């Protein structure tokens, strides 16, 4: 019996900000059995893939191609012929210098069904995030996207400079840092004024976005002084001048901050979302995968004997009550006082209709049950020291997702982290357990700011010899953002 062919989606991932992917592109990622992805896509997009999805890195770096184009084409065909849904995930728009035509032709020749899904291209998105619309009734009625390097022997773009200067008012050159002197010289030689405004935008739409503004005469030297490298967009035109009036992204409270948030759970982090919304780049470390654990039915049948129940995370709360429901245990069987390790855990308990308290308020007397994932077994000696004799109830089995290790390593290579954020005391232990896999042991000494969300977290960090530089007044998102925003001058951002 012949295997049914799969399908290939050639998807534009957008310019960097993960929220800029199209709805159709995101749906393709969720359906994918295999994703071949490039260097410049936001890795958070891969988190939307299902657990069994295979990731293949196709990224290219200057002077170093990870996978040759013909190999990528062959993989698309091979995986689709295995009956799989294959997504080729490309930065920006796949049709803008993305070689999508070659890939589409390759799968088409093998009779494989495919779709091309547009994406937001960086030549438009990066200028907008720098406060510049590429067209404006008073400045520019035409716009061109131009490659800044090509397949000529010297790599310099072979284009109609005279036609470009005569007919286009705003020009976006892609990946043009290396040839910047050449580009500016040709534009001036073919009629552009040396005083024409120019801006270089590096890592456009990311929190690490960096902009350098000048003119055709001055921008090469300014870019060199600012050490601008690719990925970067060079925008040329009078419309650049309005940037000062409508710049918005670079005015966000946490713009420029690069934060590592230590994660202890698998659910989406609202804290990470808020930090990104305020302009920060956030690397969530580590990535977790979760499986159901064997249920200790004896414990839940006798849940009423416990006078105190301590939940180690919000996920443990939701998993615990789901287990009770699955085993038809009435929540009114809970006789003990409920506690949480963090304010987030307290909110999860309150959402279930229970009054609860932080662990710092827990009394010594009374039979104690600690509820959490399989990590609490490893930490049992520590809990015994802190709280005395206790029983454990494991809600799930959680392990670091090795599928994301290579992705995480590439994120760390390109980031310049300035902040290490511990949102809970448990996160300190998680970081120490996982850091060695990524060579991050020295991060606590080299990063400018270690931030602990509360006093218990700070005490845990200090117990392991980690100095906390900052702590918000309250363990809330609002207080944390105020704490981080207030140090902009200190951080020289």
Short mmCIF file of C-alpha atoms in Angstrom, two decimals:
data_model
loop_
_atom_site.label_atom_id
_atom_site.label_comp_id
_atom_site.label_asym_id
_atom_site.label_seq_id
_atom_site.Cartn_x
_atom_site.Cartn_y
_atom_site.Cartn_z
CA UNK A 1 0.00 0.00 0.00
CA UNK A 2 1.44 3.36 -1.07
CA UNK A 3 1.88 5.92 1.70
CA UNK A 4 -0.20 9.04 1.30
CA UNK A 5 1.88 12.15 0.63
CA UNK A 6 2.02 14.86 3.23
CA UNK A 7 1.88 18.58 2.69
CA UNK A 8 4.42 21.42 2.83
CA UNK A 9 3.74 24.90 4.20
CA UNK A 10 6.29 27.59 3.28
CA UNK A 11 5.65 30.07 6.09
CA UNK A 12 6.84 33.59 6.82
CA UNK A 13 7.50 33.90 10.55
CA UNK A 14 7.68 37.71 10.59
CA UNK A 15 10.63 39.91 11.54
CA UNK A 16 11.34 38.88 15.14
CA UNK A 17 8.54 39.91 17.47
CA UNK A 18 6.75 36.58 17.90
CA UNK A 19 3.34 38.24 17.90
CA UNK A 20 3.80 39.41 14.32
CA UNK A 21 3.27 36.00 12.74
CA UNK A 22 0.02 35.61 10.80
CA UNK A 23 -2.87 33.53 12.13
CA UNK A 24 -2.50 31.14 9.19
CA UNK A 25 1.23 30.76 9.84
CA UNK A 26 0.61 29.97 13.50
CA UNK A 27 -2.00 27.36 12.62
CA UNK A 28 0.49 25.66 10.29
CA UNK A 29 3.04 25.48 13.14
CA UNK A 30 0.46 23.87 15.42
CA UNK A 31 -0.29 21.20 12.82
CA UNK A 32 3.32 20.48 11.84
CA UNK A 33 5.00 17.09 12.22
CA UNK A 34 8.33 18.58 11.09
CA UNK A 35 9.54 22.20 11.20
CA UNK A 36 12.63 23.34 9.29
CA UNK A 37 13.47 26.73 10.73
CA UNK A 38 15.93 29.56 10.09
CA UNK A 39 18.24 31.51 12.38
CA UNK A 40 16.20 34.71 12.53
CA UNK A 41 12.83 33.30 13.53
CA UNK A 42 11.73 33.90 17.11
CA UNK A 43 12.26 30.57 18.94
CA UNK A 44 9.10 31.10 21.01
CA UNK A 45 7.11 30.27 17.87
CA UNK A 46 8.34 26.67 18.10
CA UNK A 47 6.64 26.30 21.47
CA UNK A 48 3.30 26.23 19.66
CA UNK A 49 4.24 22.94 17.94
CA UNK A 50 2.87 19.70 19.35
CA UNK A 51 5.06 17.54 21.59
CA UNK A 52 6.04 15.05 18.87
CA UNK A 53 7.08 17.63 16.29
CA UNK A 54 10.61 17.28 14.89
CA UNK A 55 12.76 20.44 14.67
CA UNK A 56 15.48 20.81 12.03
CA UNK A 57 17.76 23.87 12.08
CA UNK A 58 18.52 25.28 8.65
CA UNK A 59 19.97 28.58 9.82
CA UNK A 60 22.65 30.48 8.04
CA UNK A 61 25.30 32.71 9.53
CA UNK A 62 27.71 34.98 7.65
CA UNK A 63 30.40 32.79 6.02
CA UNK A 64 28.84 29.67 7.59
CA UNK A 65 25.90 27.82 6.08
CA UNK A 66 24.43 25.20 8.38
CA UNK A 67 22.43 23.40 5.68
CA UNK A 68 22.91 23.97 1.97
CA UNK A 69 19.82 24.93 0.00
CA UNK A 70 19.78 21.67 -1.94
CA UNK A 71 19.78 19.73 1.33
CA UNK A 72 16.85 21.79 2.62
CA UNK A 73 14.95 21.12 -0.61
CA UNK A 74 15.62 17.40 -0.31
CA UNK A 75 14.46 17.30 3.33
CA UNK A 76 11.19 19.05 2.47
CA UNK A 77 10.50 16.40 -0.14
CA UNK A 78 11.62 13.42 1.95
CA UNK A 79 9.57 14.38 5.00
CA UNK A 80 6.46 15.11 2.94
CA UNK A 81 6.80 11.78 1.09
CA UNK A 82 6.69 10.13 4.52
CA UNK A 83 3.17 11.49 4.85
CA UNK A 84 4.06 14.30 7.25
CA UNK A 85 2.90 17.89 7.55
CA UNK A 86 6.08 19.88 6.95
CA UNK A 87 6.55 23.57 7.76
CA UNK A 88 9.44 25.54 6.36
CA UNK A 89 9.62 28.49 8.76
CA UNK A 90 11.47 31.51 7.41
CA UNK A 91 12.19 34.91 8.94
CA UNK A 92 10.14 37.81 7.59
CA UNK A 93 8.28 37.04 4.36
CA UNK A 94 9.37 33.92 2.43
CA UNK A 95 9.17 35.70 -0.92
CA UNK A 96 11.49 38.59 0.06
CA UNK A 97 15.01 37.23 -0.52
CA UNK A 98 13.83 33.97 1.08
CA UNK A 99 14.39 31.54 -1.84
CA UNK A 100 10.84 30.31 -1.45
CA UNK A 101 10.56 29.90 -5.22
CA UNK A 102 13.31 27.28 -5.25
CA UNK A 103 11.73 25.34 -2.39
CA UNK A 104 8.23 25.51 -3.88
CA UNK A 105 9.55 24.29 -7.25
CA UNK A 106 11.32 21.37 -5.59
CA UNK A 107 8.21 20.05 -3.79
CA UNK A 108 6.01 20.76 -6.83
CA UNK A 109 8.23 18.62 -9.06
CA UNK A 110 7.54 15.67 -6.76
CA UNK A 111 3.78 16.16 -6.90
CA UNK A 112 3.58 17.28 -3.26
CA UNK A 113 0.80 19.62 -2.17
CA UNK A 114 2.05 22.89 -0.73
CA UNK A 115 1.01 26.36 0.36
CA UNK A 116 2.98 29.61 0.61
CA UNK A 117 2.01 31.68 3.64
CA UNK A 118 3.06 35.37 3.55
CA UNK A 119 4.77 37.02 6.49
CA UNK A 120 5.51 40.57 7.60
CA UNK A 121 8.81 41.60 6.07
CA UNK A 122 11.48 43.37 8.12
CA UNK A 123 11.86 46.19 5.58
CA UNK A 124 8.47 47.48 6.68
CA UNK A 125 8.29 46.22 10.28
CA UNK A 126 11.73 47.36 11.49
CA UNK A 127 11.18 50.98 10.35
CA UNK A 128 7.72 51.04 11.98
CA UNK A 129 9.20 49.81 15.28
CA UNK A 130 11.76 52.60 14.94
CA UNK A 131 8.92 55.10 14.44
CA UNK A 132 9.10 55.43 10.64
CA UNK A 133 6.32 54.61 8.15
CA UNK A 134 7.95 53.81 4.81
CA UNK A 135 5.45 56.00 2.97
CA UNK A 136 3.95 59.36 3.97
CA UNK A 137 1.91 61.87 1.96
CA UNK A 138 4.37 64.67 2.73
CA UNK A 139 7.61 62.74 2.25
CA UNK A 140 7.36 59.55 0.21
CA UNK A 141 4.89 58.09 -2.24
CA UNK A 142 7.08 55.20 -3.40
CA UNK A 143 8.99 52.45 -1.65
CA UNK A 144 11.51 49.84 -2.79
CA UNK A 145 12.95 46.71 -1.22
CA UNK A 146 16.54 46.19 -2.33
CA UNK A 147 19.08 43.46 -1.66
CA UNK A 148 22.35 44.76 -0.28
CA UNK A 149 24.41 41.78 -1.42
CA UNK A 150 24.09 39.27 -4.23
CA UNK A 151 25.80 36.40 -6.05
CA UNK A 152 28.37 38.57 -7.86
CA UNK A 153 32.01 37.65 -7.17
CA UNK A 154 32.54 40.59 -4.79
CA UNK A 155 29.09 40.25 -3.17
CA UNK A 156 28.17 43.85 -3.98
CA UNK A 157 24.62 44.45 -5.30
CA UNK A 158 24.40 44.81 -9.08
CA UNK A 159 21.34 47.03 -9.46
CA UNK A 160 20.09 49.93 -11.58
CA UNK A 161 21.28 52.75 -9.30
CA UNK A 162 20.13 55.50 -11.63
CA UNK A 163 16.65 54.04 -11.96
CA UNK A 164 16.42 53.57 -8.21
CA UNK A 165 17.42 57.16 -7.44
CA UNK A 166 15.14 58.63 -10.11
CA UNK A 167 11.98 56.69 -9.26
CA UNK A 168 11.97 55.71 -5.57
CA UNK A 169 11.68 57.97 -2.53
CA UNK A 170 12.14 55.43 0.29
CA UNK A 171 14.56 52.49 -0.04
CA UNK A 172 15.05 49.56 2.32
CA UNK A 173 18.34 47.69 1.87
CA UNK A 174 18.40 44.21 3.45
CA UNK A 175 21.50 42.96 5.28
CA UNK A 176 23.61 45.84 3.99
CA UNK A 177 26.10 46.56 6.76
CA UNK A 178 29.10 45.06 4.96
CA UNK A 179 28.38 47.03 1.76
CA UNK A 180 27.20 50.24 3.42
CA UNK A 181 30.01 52.44 2.06
CA UNK A 182 29.40 51.05 -1.43
CA UNK A 183 25.63 51.65 -1.22
CA UNK A 184 25.92 55.22 0.03
CA UNK A 185 28.62 56.07 -2.51
CA UNK A 186 26.50 54.80 -5.42
CA UNK A 187 23.37 56.61 -4.29
CA UNK A 188 25.29 59.89 -4.00
CA UNK A 189 27.09 59.37 -7.33
CA UNK A 190 23.75 58.81 -9.08
CA UNK A 191 22.07 61.93 -7.77
CA UNK A 192 21.00 61.48 -4.16
CA UNK A 193 21.94 64.35 -1.86
CA UNK A 194 24.65 63.49 0.69
CA UNK A 195 22.29 65.00 3.28
CA UNK A 196 19.55 62.43 2.60
CA UNK A 197 18.45 60.95 5.96
CA UNK A 198 19.43 57.33 6.63
CA UNK A 199 18.79 54.98 9.54
CA UNK A 200 20.23 51.56 10.30
CA UNK A 201 18.00 49.31 12.41
CA UNK A 202 19.63 46.23 13.89
CA UNK A 203 17.47 43.37 15.28
CA UNK A 204 14.32 45.25 14.28
CA UNK A 205 11.17 44.52 16.38
CA UNK A 206 13.21 42.70 19.08
CA UNK A 207 13.77 44.23 22.52
CA UNK A 208 17.46 44.39 21.58
CA UNK A 209 16.64 46.64 18.61
CA UNK A 210 19.36 49.23 18.01
CA UNK A 211 19.06 52.26 15.71
CA UNK A 212 21.70 54.61 14.32
CA UNK A 213 20.58 57.66 12.37
CA UNK A 214 22.58 59.90 10.04
CA UNK A 215 22.85 60.87 6.38
CA UNK A 216 24.27 59.22 3.28
CA UNK A 217 27.48 61.10 3.98
CA UNK A 218 27.78 60.19 7.67
CA UNK A 219 26.02 56.85 8.22
CA UNK A 220 28.88 54.50 7.25
CA UNK A 221 31.16 55.94 9.91
CA UNK A 222 28.36 56.18 12.50
CA UNK A 223 27.40 52.54 11.94
CA UNK A 224 31.03 51.50 12.34
CA UNK A 225 31.37 53.45 15.57
CA UNK A 226 28.15 51.91 16.93
CA UNK A 227 29.35 48.42 15.90
CA UNK A 228 26.16 47.68 13.97
CA UNK A 229 26.12 44.21 12.43
CA UNK A 230 23.56 42.14 10.57
CA UNK A 231 20.69 41.43 10.86
CA UNK A 232 19.99 45.05 9.96
CA UNK A 233 17.83 47.13 7.65
CA UNK A 234 19.19 50.31 6.05
CA UNK A 235 16.38 52.76 5.32
CA UNK A 236 17.11 55.72 3.02
CA UNK A 237 14.75 58.63 2.43
CA UNK A 238 13.32 61.91 3.70
CA UNK A 239 10.63 60.05 5.66
CA UNK A 240 13.32 59.04 8.18
CA UNK A 241 13.23 62.61 9.49
CA UNK A 242 9.81 62.21 11.15
CA UNK A 243 11.09 59.52 13.49
CA UNK A 244 11.71 61.93 16.37
CA UNK A 245 8.02 62.81 16.52
CA UNK A 246 6.44 59.34 16.41
CA UNK A 247 9.00 56.94 17.86
CA UNK A 248 7.13 54.54 20.17
CA UNK A 249 8.75 51.14 20.62
CA UNK A 250 12.08 52.44 21.89
CA UNK A 251 10.22 54.49 24.52
CA UNK A 252 8.80 51.42 26.25
CA UNK A 253 9.72 51.09 29.92
CA UNK A 254 11.90 47.98 29.49
CA UNK A 255 13.12 48.54 25.95
CA UNK A 256 16.64 47.18 25.55
CA UNK A 257 16.53 44.91 28.57
CA UNK A 258 17.57 41.30 27.95
CA UNK A 259 16.23 39.11 30.70
CA UNK A 260 16.56 35.44 31.52
CA UNK A 261 13.42 34.32 33.35
CA UNK A 262 13.91 31.03 35.17
CA UNK A 263 10.87 28.86 34.51
CA UNK A 264 9.51 26.18 36.82
CA UNK A 265 6.40 25.22 34.86
CA UNK A 266 5.09 24.31 31.43
CA UNK A 267 2.15 26.69 31.24
CA UNK A 268 2.46 30.02 29.42
CA UNK A 269 4.18 32.61 31.58
CA UNK A 270 2.08 35.73 32.12
CA UNK A 271 5.15 37.34 33.68
CA UNK A 272 7.17 36.79 30.48
CA UNK A 273 4.28 38.20 28.45
CA UNK A 274 4.16 41.37 30.56
CA UNK A 275 7.92 41.90 30.36
CA UNK A 276 7.84 41.54 26.57
CA UNK A 277 4.89 43.91 26.35
CA UNK A 278 7.04 46.52 28.10
CA UNK A 279 9.76 46.13 25.47
CA UNK A 280 12.17 43.55 26.95
CA UNK A 281 13.67 40.51 25.28
CA UNK A 282 12.95 37.51 27.49
CA UNK A 283 14.62 34.11 27.35
CA UNK A 284 12.59 31.60 29.34
CA UNK A 285 14.90 28.96 30.79
CA UNK A 286 14.62 26.02 30.85
CA UNK A 287 11.88 24.58 28.62
CA UNK A 288 9.83 21.84 30.23
CA UNK A 289 7.65 18.96 29.12
CA UNK A 290 5.09 17.34 31.39
CA UNK A 291 3.55 13.88 31.66
CA UNK A 292 0.96 12.49 34.01
CA UNK A 293 2.30 10.80 37.13
CA UNK A 294 0.94 7.65 38.73
CA UNK A 295 -1.68 8.79 41.23
CA UNK A 296 -1.17 7.97 44.90
CA UNK A 297 -4.81 7.02 45.48
CA UNK A 298 -4.29 6.19 49.13
CA UNK A 299 -3.23 9.77 49.85
CA UNK A 300 -6.14 11.42 48.08
CA UNK A 301 -8.66 9.04 49.69
CA UNK A 302 -7.30 10.10 53.07
CA UNK A 303 -6.77 13.75 52.21
CA UNK A 304 -8.84 14.81 55.22
CA UNK A 305 -6.10 13.72 57.67
CA UNK A 306 -3.81 16.58 56.63
CA UNK A 307 -4.00 19.78 58.67
CA UNK A 308 -1.74 21.70 56.25
CA UNK A 309 -1.32 21.33 52.49
CA UNK A 310 1.50 23.23 50.79
CA UNK A 311 1.38 23.69 46.99
CA UNK A 312 4.73 24.33 45.33
CA UNK A 313 3.37 25.93 42.11
CA UNK A 314 0.22 27.11 40.37
CA UNK A 315 0.47 24.15 38.00
CA UNK A 316 0.46 21.82 40.98
CA UNK A 317 -2.78 23.45 42.12
CA UNK A 318 -4.55 22.88 38.80
CA UNK A 319 -3.19 19.35 38.42
CA UNK A 320 -4.17 18.44 42.00
CA UNK A 321 -7.78 19.51 41.65
CA UNK A 322 -8.01 17.77 38.27
CA UNK A 323 -6.82 14.56 39.95
CA UNK A 324 -9.44 14.95 42.68
CA UNK A 325 -12.17 15.33 40.04
CA UNK A 326 -10.94 12.35 38.02
CA UNK A 327 -11.05 10.19 41.15
CA UNK A 328 -14.40 11.58 42.30
CA UNK A 329 -12.98 13.02 45.52
CA UNK A 330 -15.15 15.80 46.92
CA UNK A 331 -13.15 19.00 47.48
CA UNK A 332 -14.98 19.36 50.78
CA UNK A 333 -12.75 16.54 51.98
CA UNK A 334 -9.96 19.10 52.27
CA UNK A 335 -9.86 19.89 55.99
CA UNK A 336 -6.41 21.43 56.21
CA UNK A 337 -5.27 25.00 55.72
CA UNK A 338 -3.92 25.60 52.20
CA UNK A 339 -0.57 27.30 51.58
CA UNK A 340 1.47 28.29 48.55
CA UNK A 341 5.16 28.91 47.89
CA UNK A 342 4.43 32.08 45.90
CA UNK A 343 1.77 34.72 45.35
CA UNK A 344 1.08 33.17 41.93
CA UNK A 345 0.27 29.87 43.65
CA UNK A 346 -1.99 31.69 46.10
CA UNK A 347 -3.91 33.24 43.19
CA UNK A 348 -4.37 29.77 41.67
CA UNK A 349 -5.82 28.48 44.95
CA UNK A 350 -8.10 31.49 45.23
CA UNK A 351 -9.37 30.83 41.70
CA UNK A 352 -10.57 27.46 43.02
CA UNK A 353 -12.48 29.23 45.79
CA UNK A 354 -10.09 28.53 48.67
CA UNK A 355 -8.67 30.98 51.16
CA UNK A 356 -4.93 30.36 51.30
CA UNK A 357 -1.72 31.76 52.71
CA UNK A 358 1.95 32.12 51.87
CA UNK A 359 4.22 29.42 53.28
CA UNK A 360 5.90 32.03 55.49
CA UNK A 361 2.68 32.10 57.55
CA UNK A 362 2.54 28.33 58.07
CA UNK A 363 2.58 27.10 61.64
CA UNK A 364 4.92 24.33 62.77
CA UNK A 365 2.31 22.00 64.28
CA UNK A 366 0.01 19.77 62.24
CA UNK A 367 0.32 16.99 59.68
CA UNK A 368 1.71 18.42 56.43
CA UNK A 369 1.27 17.34 52.80
CA UNK A 370 3.42 18.94 50.10
CA UNK A 371 1.93 18.91 46.59
CA UNK A 372 4.03 19.38 43.46
CA UNK A 373 5.62 17.71 40.45
CA UNK A 374 8.32 15.03 40.61
CA UNK A 375 10.95 17.64 41.56
CA UNK A 376 9.62 17.70 45.14
CA UNK A 377 11.00 14.19 45.62
CA UNK A 378 14.49 15.47 44.91
CA UNK A 379 13.96 18.40 47.25
CA UNK A 380 12.46 16.31 50.08
CA UNK A 381 15.50 16.76 52.39
CA UNK A 382 15.26 20.54 51.98
CA UNK A 383 11.54 20.55 52.75
CA UNK A 384 12.17 18.39 55.81
CA UNK A 385 14.73 20.90 57.10
CA UNK A 386 12.34 23.81 56.52
CA UNK A 387 9.02 22.31 57.61
CA UNK A 388 9.75 19.13 59.53
CA UNK A 389 8.21 15.75 58.83
CA UNK A 390 5.93 15.80 55.77
CA UNK A 391 4.30 13.60 53.14
CA UNK A 392 4.59 14.21 49.39
CA UNK A 393 1.96 14.06 46.66
CA UNK A 394 3.32 14.12 43.10
CA UNK A 395 0.91 15.57 40.55
CA UNK A 396 2.96 15.19 37.37
CA UNK A 397 6.30 14.16 35.95
CA UNK A 398 8.19 17.12 34.55
CA UNK A 399 11.53 17.00 32.73
CA UNK A 400 13.61 19.48 30.76
CA UNK A 401 12.66 19.28 27.08
CA UNK A 402 15.91 18.32 25.33
CA UNK A 403 14.34 19.20 21.97
CA UNK A 404 14.85 22.87 22.82
CA UNK A 405 18.50 22.59 23.95
CA UNK A 406 20.08 23.55 20.61
CA UNK A 407 17.58 26.39 20.17
CA UNK A 408 18.34 27.69 23.65
CA UNK A 409 22.09 27.59 23.03
CA UNK A 410 21.70 29.70 19.87
CA UNK A 411 19.50 32.19 21.76
CA UNK A 412 22.18 32.56 24.41
CA UNK A 413 24.94 33.04 21.82
CA UNK A 414 23.16 36.04 20.29
CA UNK A 415 21.81 37.59 23.49
CA UNK A 416 23.62 39.95 25.83
CA UNK A 417 21.80 39.17 29.05
CA UNK A 418 21.73 41.93 31.64
CA UNK A 419 19.23 40.42 34.12
CA UNK A 420 18.67 37.02 35.71
CA UNK A 421 15.19 36.84 37.23
CA UNK A 422 14.16 34.34 39.91
CA UNK A 423 10.36 34.46 40.25
CA UNK A 424 10.22 31.98 43.17
CA UNK A 425 12.47 30.20 45.63
CA UNK A 426 11.98 26.97 43.70
CA UNK A 427 13.31 28.64 40.54
CA UNK A 428 16.71 29.09 42.22
CA UNK A 429 17.07 25.33 42.61
CA UNK A 430 15.84 24.76 39.06
CA UNK A 431 18.44 27.13 37.65
CA UNK A 432 21.28 25.48 39.55
CA UNK A 433 20.15 22.02 38.41
CA UNK A 434 19.93 22.97 34.72
CA UNK A 435 22.61 25.66 34.29
CA UNK A 436 25.53 23.29 33.74
CA UNK A 437 23.95 21.86 30.57
CA UNK A 438 24.31 25.26 28.91
CA UNK A 439 27.52 26.51 30.52
CA UNK A 440 25.58 29.07 32.55
CA UNK A 441 27.23 28.48 35.92
CA UNK A 442 29.07 31.81 35.69
CA UNK A 443 25.98 33.79 34.69
CA UNK A 444 25.14 34.66 38.30
CA UNK A 445 28.55 36.32 38.62
CA UNK A 446 28.70 37.99 35.21
CA UNK A 447 25.17 39.35 34.78
CA UNK A 448 24.65 42.95 35.94
CA UNK A 449 21.47 42.23 37.84
CA UNK A 450 20.15 39.22 39.71
CA UNK A 451 16.56 39.94 40.71
CA UNK A 452 14.57 37.95 43.27
CA UNK A 453 10.79 38.42 43.36
CA UNK A 454 10.46 38.16 47.15
CA UNK A 455 12.31 37.74 50.43
CA UNK A 456 11.97 33.95 50.50
CA UNK A 457 13.43 33.78 46.98
CA UNK A 458 16.26 36.08 48.00
CA UNK A 459 17.02 33.93 51.05
CA UNK A 460 17.06 30.80 48.90
CA UNK A 461 19.46 32.43 46.43
CA UNK A 462 21.77 33.54 49.24
CA UNK A 463 21.72 30.05 50.73
CA UNK A 464 23.34 28.90 47.46
CA UNK A 465 25.79 31.81 47.39
CA UNK A 466 23.91 33.88 44.80
CA UNK A 467 23.82 37.60 45.49
CA UNK A 468 20.52 39.38 44.78
CA UNK A 469 21.10 42.89 43.38
CA UNK A 470 17.49 44.01 43.24
CA UNK A 471 14.17 42.98 44.75
CA UNK A 472 10.82 44.65 43.95
CA UNK A 473 8.95 46.18 46.89
CA UNK A 474 6.14 43.68 46.39
CA UNK A 475 6.17 40.26 44.67
CA UNK A 476 3.91 41.51 41.86
CA UNK A 477 4.40 42.08 38.13
CA UNK A 478 3.68 45.79 38.48
CA UNK A 479 6.27 46.23 41.23
CA UNK A 480 8.83 44.20 39.26
CA UNK A 481 8.40 46.32 36.13
CA UNK A 482 8.78 49.49 38.19
CA UNK A 483 11.93 48.04 39.79
CA UNK A 484 13.48 47.14 36.41
CA UNK A 485 12.44 50.38 34.70
CA UNK A 486 13.93 52.51 37.48
CA UNK A 487 17.43 51.17 36.77
CA UNK A 488 17.64 52.26 33.13
CA UNK A 489 20.24 54.88 33.91
CA UNK A 490 22.21 52.39 35.98
CA UNK A 491 22.10 49.85 33.15
CA UNK A 492 23.17 52.51 30.61
CA UNK A 493 20.41 51.52 28.22
#
